[in-house]
Amino acid sequence: MKKFALLLSTGLVAALAYAPAASAQTEIAWWHAMDAELGKKLEEIAQGFNDSQTEYKIVPTYKGTYPETLTAAIAAFRANEQPAIVQVFEVGTGTMMAAKGAVYPVYQLMADNGEPWDPSGFLAPVTGYYSDTDGNILSMPFNSSTPIMYYNKDVFEKAGLDPNTPPKTWAELETMSRTIMESGAASCGFTSGWITWVQTENLSAIHDQPYGTLENGFGGLGTEFTFNGPVQVKHWDNLKKWADDGLFQYGGPGGGADAPPKFYAQECAIYMNSSASRAGVIANAKDFEVGFAPLPYYDDVTTDPKNSIIGGATLWTLNGKDPAVYKGVAQFYTYLSQPEVQAAWHQATGYLPITNAAYELGQSQDYYGQNPGSDIAIQQITRGTPTANSKGVRFGNLTQARAVVDEEFEAMLAGSKTAQEALDTAVERGNQILRDFEAANQ
């Protein structure tokens, strides 16, 4: 019986090998975490590739939020039911890198399948974040973002401020916020999404301060958090002071769901969040003109602010598929890297153009001239040369560590801890999460 099954299997393989060219397309499963308008744009990209050739068919499937999609992919891999491609947010990078044997690195995939691959064509912070210690890019850059500052030009004008001169430093932001509130132009100076990503991780990078040992986790699983230094403490101290004075209004944990409405209702004059929020900000700011600017910095700490760090997600290729599938995946990644495809995605969504060519195409189209402020994120994330402190943070179980940071920030706002105590505790609790991750992945 076994011999018969083997013969049958061999016969089927042989038949498939000599099948005519008109045989069914090779389907390539792509699990992603984009719904609503972003999901529609993603599906348009898949359809564009499918229409461009006849051998392969990308089949995108929405699997929920970023954490849900990552969890689903891990479970599917254990059951040998994984997709060929999964979209994983930047917070999951450390987890994916530790998943030995599960990932087919993109640099290797492209080389194995004879597809063009030039890492220097990507924006430097993108390649820096998603590369291993040897400089090899592990996952395909797709939707990358970075936080910027949005501000209400009408409120600035009502307060007697120049609507075309946003604050560059935190000192200027404090002064302008007080002017805005005292004038009655708005009841709050600023709010922010992501206390973790924007106000702690990016704050550290911009001021060239370490977030953890071993190059912010890039150097291995033995890393430890160190974000309780003087600059981070100074900033959390200020956020507490500004919150008590009403200058700053907390937007809530995680992404800060309460922050955008405060800005849209013109309650807060300034809002800090992802560059990918641009389309939503413009759509919701119907009654006022929006300005765009880089994140502020402390000029008594640095006069040379570094690049901000990456957010968003990349596409990871998972092992366990037939060679034909990987050939199609490689061709899809080549299609995805085309300047026209990347520029259209960037301009429609607010995500960064991941390649220099896509950015240059936007410039030649006068997109940035016609859409003032749309290149702020690009200028900020490519500012200077990334350092070990500014190329990003890469820690296992970072989602859980971020939840701890949120809890300790709220404890500080409630007055039960000082900024130093809150950050010390966040580091201590976060390091236990890192040790648990290290033990599970050795």
XYZ file of C-alpha atoms in Angstrom:
442
model
C 0.000 0.000 0.000
C 2.843 2.369 0.881
C 4.566 1.495 -2.394
C 1.354 2.263 -4.291
C 1.009 5.611 -2.543
C 4.631 6.420 -3.373
C 4.103 5.494 -7.032
C 0.924 7.552 -7.138
C 2.693 10.491 -5.570
C 5.627 10.165 -7.973
C 3.247 9.941 -10.894
C 1.403 13.051 -9.820
C 4.656 14.946 -9.435
C 5.770 13.826 -12.872
C 2.423 14.788 -14.368
C 2.603 18.201 -12.775
C 6.156 18.654 -13.988
C 5.080 18.098 -17.582
C 1.767 19.948 -17.315
C 1.093 22.489 -20.051
C 1.849 26.176 -19.429
C -1.867 26.929 -19.128
C -2.099 25.115 -15.779
C -3.554 26.832 -12.729
C -1.726 29.793 -11.235
C 0.431 29.307 -8.152
C -1.437 30.939 -5.277
C 0.532 32.881 -2.682
C -1.151 33.574 0.653
C -0.484 37.003 2.185
C -1.795 37.573 5.707
C -2.044 41.215 6.745
C -3.360 43.567 9.429
C -4.867 46.369 7.369
C -8.585 47.024 7.316
C -10.804 49.795 5.945
C -9.157 52.142 3.428
C -5.656 50.814 4.013
C -6.912 47.295 3.376
C -8.456 48.389 0.085
C -5.190 49.999 -1.020
C -3.298 46.841 -0.071
C -5.690 44.729 -2.117
C -5.178 47.081 -5.066
C -1.441 46.400 -4.896
C -2.052 42.639 -4.871
C -4.437 42.954 -7.807
C -1.936 45.097 -9.689
C 0.673 42.359 -9.390
C -1.840 39.675 -10.348
C -2.808 41.640 -13.466
C 0.843 42.167 -14.427
C 1.565 38.465 -15.050
C -0.161 35.078 -15.357
C 1.920 32.623 -13.322
C 1.165 33.732 -9.764
C -1.794 34.982 -7.766
C -1.335 36.885 -4.511
C -4.248 36.150 -2.161
C -4.388 38.772 0.633
C -6.300 37.907 3.824
C -7.030 40.278 6.698
C -6.193 38.553 10.006
C -7.025 41.307 12.514
C -4.779 43.722 14.380
C -0.992 43.557 14.205
C -0.711 41.449 17.404
C -3.551 39.184 16.235
C -1.926 38.687 12.832
C 1.429 37.806 14.400
C -0.222 35.390 16.837
C -2.196 33.754 14.006
C 0.961 33.317 11.913
C 2.877 31.703 14.794
C 0.001 29.303 15.483
C -0.342 28.487 11.784
C 3.380 27.767 11.448
C 3.230 25.306 14.338
C 0.352 23.549 12.553
C 2.192 23.693 9.195
C -0.600 25.883 7.786
C 1.358 29.125 7.518
C 1.000 31.663 4.710
C 3.951 32.424 2.435
C 3.888 36.101 3.465
C 2.836 37.715 6.745
C 2.798 41.407 7.614
C 4.432 41.967 11.010
C 4.658 45.311 12.824
C 8.049 46.635 13.828
C 7.434 45.705 17.476
C 7.396 42.049 16.416
C 10.784 42.193 14.673
C 12.716 40.789 17.647
C 10.191 37.980 17.994
C 10.426 37.089 14.295
C 14.222 37.119 14.325
C 14.218 34.716 17.265
C 11.894 32.298 15.412
C 14.752 30.143 14.153
C 13.901 28.138 11.047
C 10.582 29.862 10.488
C 11.783 32.775 8.376
C 13.184 32.897 4.839
C 15.274 36.129 4.880
C 14.358 38.416 2.003
C 17.962 39.036 0.918
C 18.431 35.280 0.550
C 15.041 34.799 -1.123
C 15.823 37.372 -3.797
C 19.291 35.946 -4.467
C 18.008 32.372 -4.659
C 15.401 33.382 -7.220
C 17.545 35.663 -9.373
C 15.594 38.830 -8.583
C 17.317 42.236 -8.380
C 18.127 43.305 -4.825
C 19.901 46.540 -3.942
C 19.704 47.408 -0.221
C 21.190 50.851 -0.917
C 18.013 51.715 -2.819
C 15.971 51.735 0.399
C 15.845 54.622 2.881
C 18.768 54.166 5.312
C 16.662 53.991 8.528
C 14.490 51.303 6.931
C 17.428 49.083 6.033
C 19.104 49.776 9.366
C 16.126 48.643 11.404
C 15.262 45.460 9.527
C 18.824 44.187 9.020
C 20.796 41.654 11.024
C 24.175 42.427 12.578
C 25.852 41.575 9.241
C 23.785 44.195 7.414
C 21.465 41.750 5.622
C 17.808 42.818 5.314
C 15.583 40.099 6.767
C 12.074 41.225 5.815
C 10.600 43.166 2.911
C 9.981 46.835 3.813
C 6.356 47.757 3.104
C 4.492 50.257 5.250
C 6.972 52.310 7.236
C 6.103 55.388 9.282
C 7.598 57.715 11.860
C 5.985 60.169 14.292
C 5.653 63.859 13.440
C 3.950 66.934 14.879
C 0.609 68.200 13.590
C -0.561 71.655 14.634
C -3.605 73.893 14.220
C -2.567 76.942 12.188
C -5.837 78.749 12.941
C -5.298 78.426 16.696
C -1.735 79.694 16.334
C -3.002 82.759 14.490
C -5.746 83.428 17.068
C -3.098 83.307 19.793
C -0.963 85.856 17.972
C 1.634 83.277 16.923
C 3.069 82.875 13.428
C 1.063 79.994 11.877
C 4.023 79.119 9.690
C 6.508 78.868 12.565
C 5.813 75.781 14.688
C 7.914 75.074 17.788
C 11.290 73.453 17.087
C 12.247 72.783 20.712
C 10.399 71.638 23.818
C 11.111 75.020 25.413
C 9.400 76.757 22.490
C 6.515 74.293 22.639
C 5.989 75.057 26.336
C 6.066 78.832 25.745
C 3.710 78.623 22.755
C 1.330 76.317 24.632
C 1.083 78.804 27.502
C 0.483 81.659 25.024
C -2.271 79.643 23.307
C -4.009 78.812 26.578
C -3.684 82.306 28.052
C -5.122 83.831 24.866
C -8.117 81.486 24.977
C -7.386 80.202 21.453
C -7.458 76.616 22.780
C -7.810 74.994 26.186
C -4.783 72.717 25.801
C -1.343 73.069 24.285
C -0.669 69.561 23.053
C -1.597 65.893 23.148
C 0.091 62.784 21.838
C -0.467 59.258 20.669
C 1.926 56.547 21.858
C 3.676 57.621 25.075
C 5.910 54.597 24.443
C 6.809 54.984 20.761
C 6.624 58.782 20.414
C 7.459 60.230 23.831
C 9.962 57.650 25.069
C 11.481 55.539 22.265
C 11.667 58.346 19.681
C 12.626 60.901 22.325
C 15.611 58.695 23.175
C 16.630 58.261 19.531
C 16.369 61.944 18.620
C 18.593 62.858 21.575
C 21.002 59.967 20.834
C 20.262 58.308 24.169
C 20.353 54.508 24.566
C 17.052 52.726 25.162
C 18.788 49.473 26.036
C 22.132 47.689 26.031
C 23.570 45.753 23.075
C 22.667 48.549 20.635
C 19.027 48.765 21.738
C 18.608 45.010 21.446
C 20.090 44.674 17.966
C 23.112 42.845 19.412
C 21.326 39.876 20.954
C 18.846 38.433 23.413
C 20.958 39.378 26.453
C 19.948 43.037 26.146
C 18.595 45.082 29.064
C 16.474 48.230 29.100
C 18.197 51.480 30.136
C 15.551 54.095 29.295
C 15.589 55.492 32.845
C 18.430 57.929 32.118
C 18.531 61.682 32.782
C 17.005 62.757 29.436
C 14.037 60.398 29.675
C 13.488 61.362 33.325
C 13.658 65.059 32.419
C 11.014 64.574 29.734
C 8.633 62.529 31.887
C 9.052 65.100 34.662
C 8.054 67.801 32.195
C 5.081 65.821 30.883
C 3.826 65.451 34.468
C 4.341 69.179 35.145
C 2.673 70.146 31.866
C -0.229 67.775 32.553
C -0.741 69.357 35.984
C -0.692 72.813 34.351
C -3.148 71.740 31.643
C -0.641 72.291 28.817
C -0.529 68.567 28.038
C -3.524 66.258 27.890
C -2.882 62.509 28.078
C -4.368 60.532 25.192
C -4.473 57.158 26.919
C -2.345 53.991 26.814
C -1.185 52.170 23.696
C -1.765 54.265 20.602
C -3.588 56.920 22.626
C -7.111 56.650 21.227
C -8.262 59.763 23.104
C -5.631 62.020 21.553
C -6.957 62.539 17.979
C -10.428 63.776 19.053
C -8.801 66.413 21.267
C -6.990 67.766 18.214
C -9.921 67.458 15.802
C -12.208 69.312 18.239
C -9.571 72.098 18.454
C -9.261 71.451 22.164
C -5.487 70.878 21.838
C -3.457 72.966 19.414
C -0.728 70.389 18.773
C -0.891 66.619 18.226
C 2.019 64.188 17.891
C 1.522 60.844 16.193
C 2.468 58.687 13.215
C 3.068 60.179 9.789
C 0.577 57.536 8.635
C -2.088 59.501 10.559
C -1.795 62.245 7.928
C -4.764 61.161 5.800
C -6.983 60.789 8.872
C -5.894 64.149 10.266
C -6.648 65.960 7.023
C -10.014 64.207 6.684
C -11.071 65.103 10.232
C -9.682 68.641 10.435
C -12.516 70.086 8.367
C -12.747 73.422 10.166
C -9.110 74.445 10.395
C -5.823 74.385 8.502
C -3.272 71.788 9.602
C 0.469 72.417 9.769
C 3.142 69.711 9.843
C 6.514 69.771 11.604
C 9.249 67.523 13.001
C 9.080 66.398 16.624
C 10.592 68.922 19.066
C 13.899 68.393 20.870
C 15.675 69.719 23.975
C 18.238 72.242 22.775
C 20.003 72.081 26.132
C 20.653 68.373 25.440
C 21.517 68.531 21.743
C 21.815 71.042 18.941
C 22.037 68.190 16.442
C 18.866 66.104 16.749
C 19.181 62.624 15.256
C 16.724 60.812 13.027
C 13.413 59.629 14.392
C 12.782 55.881 14.324
C 10.645 53.572 12.299
C 7.127 52.345 12.864
C 4.743 50.420 10.649
C 5.425 46.930 9.344
C 7.313 44.726 6.909
C 6.531 41.532 5.033
C 8.143 38.378 6.379
C 8.474 35.298 4.187
C 7.827 32.044 6.051
C 9.546 28.747 5.369
C 7.812 25.501 4.434
C 6.515 26.256 0.921
C 7.351 24.894 -2.539
C 10.094 26.563 -4.617
C 7.464 27.779 -7.121
C 5.770 29.758 -4.361
C 9.021 31.470 -3.383
C 9.774 32.343 -6.988
C 6.410 34.107 -7.083
C 7.034 35.828 -3.750
C 10.360 37.149 -5.026
C 8.719 38.484 -8.184
C 6.009 40.123 -6.079
C 8.633 41.869 -3.929
C 10.312 43.169 -7.092
C 6.939 44.510 -8.232
C 6.347 46.055 -4.803
C 9.680 47.886 -4.980
C 8.876 49.648 -8.249
C 8.930 53.451 -7.785
C 5.430 53.859 -9.265
C 3.931 51.271 -6.882
C 5.722 52.656 -3.824
C 5.004 56.304 -4.648
C 1.285 55.595 -5.136
C 1.113 53.712 -1.810
C 3.034 56.460 0.041
C 0.948 59.285 -1.396
C -2.374 57.557 -0.740
C -1.629 56.492 2.837
C 0.952 58.794 4.440
C 3.390 55.934 4.948
C 6.965 56.641 3.941
C 8.210 55.863 0.442
C 10.521 52.979 1.338
C 12.864 53.569 -1.593
C 14.859 56.607 -2.631
C 13.492 56.193 -6.172
C 9.888 56.449 -4.953
C 10.736 59.652 -3.064
C 12.460 61.085 -6.130
C 9.451 60.196 -8.268
C 7.223 62.127 -5.871
C 9.550 65.093 -6.166
C 9.463 64.979 -9.970
C 5.651 64.819 -9.813
C 5.683 67.922 -7.558
C 3.654 65.934 -5.036
C 5.456 67.534 -2.083
C 5.070 71.005 -3.542
C 1.343 70.488 -3.985
C 0.968 68.850 -0.555
C 2.968 70.985 1.917
C 4.318 69.055 4.884
C 4.004 65.667 3.227
C 7.776 65.238 3.202
C 8.357 66.212 6.858
C 8.497 62.568 7.940
C 11.008 61.689 5.214
C 13.261 64.616 6.096
C 13.106 63.789 9.806
C 13.793 60.054 9.525
C 16.684 60.589 7.083
C 18.237 63.391 9.163
C 21.940 62.677 9.602
C 23.472 59.213 9.914
C 21.663 56.748 12.216
C 23.630 55.856 15.352
C 23.398 52.773 17.561
C 20.911 54.779 19.649
C 18.822 56.109 16.760
C 18.456 53.183 14.361
C 15.535 51.818 16.367
C 14.692 49.451 19.222
C 14.561 45.688 18.804
C 13.441 43.712 21.834
C 11.543 40.471 22.223
C 8.014 40.762 23.654
C 8.170 44.545 23.217
C 4.366 44.736 23.186
C 4.297 43.521 26.806
C 7.157 45.851 27.767
C 5.299 48.810 26.248
C 2.230 47.963 28.326
C 4.420 48.193 31.429
C 5.711 51.607 30.350
C 2.116 52.819 29.935
C 1.193 51.565 33.411
C 4.142 53.323 35.023
C 3.463 56.554 33.102
C -0.105 56.537 34.415
C 1.197 55.932 37.943
C 3.384 59.018 37.549
C 0.481 61.117 36.237
C -1.618 59.991 39.210
C 1.095 61.288 41.544
C 1.916 57.932 43.140
C 5.451 57.901 41.682
C 8.045 60.404 40.542
C 9.310 60.240 36.964
C 12.514 58.566 38.159
C 10.615 56.000 40.228
C 8.200 55.246 37.383
C 10.972 54.782 34.824
C 13.104 52.743 37.237
C 10.180 50.402 37.828
C 9.374 50.202 34.121
C 12.978 49.210 33.391
C 12.999 46.629 36.186
C 9.711 45.054 35.085
C 10.673 45.301 31.428
C 13.958 43.514 32.049
C 12.110 40.574 33.566
C 10.071 40.360 30.350
C 13.338 40.333 28.376
C 14.793 37.571 30.558
C 11.654 35.457 30.057
C 11.926 35.967 26.299
C 15.623 35.084 26.321
C 14.971 31.875 28.276
C 12.218 30.829 25.858
C 14.330 31.431 22.755
C 17.798 30.100 23.606
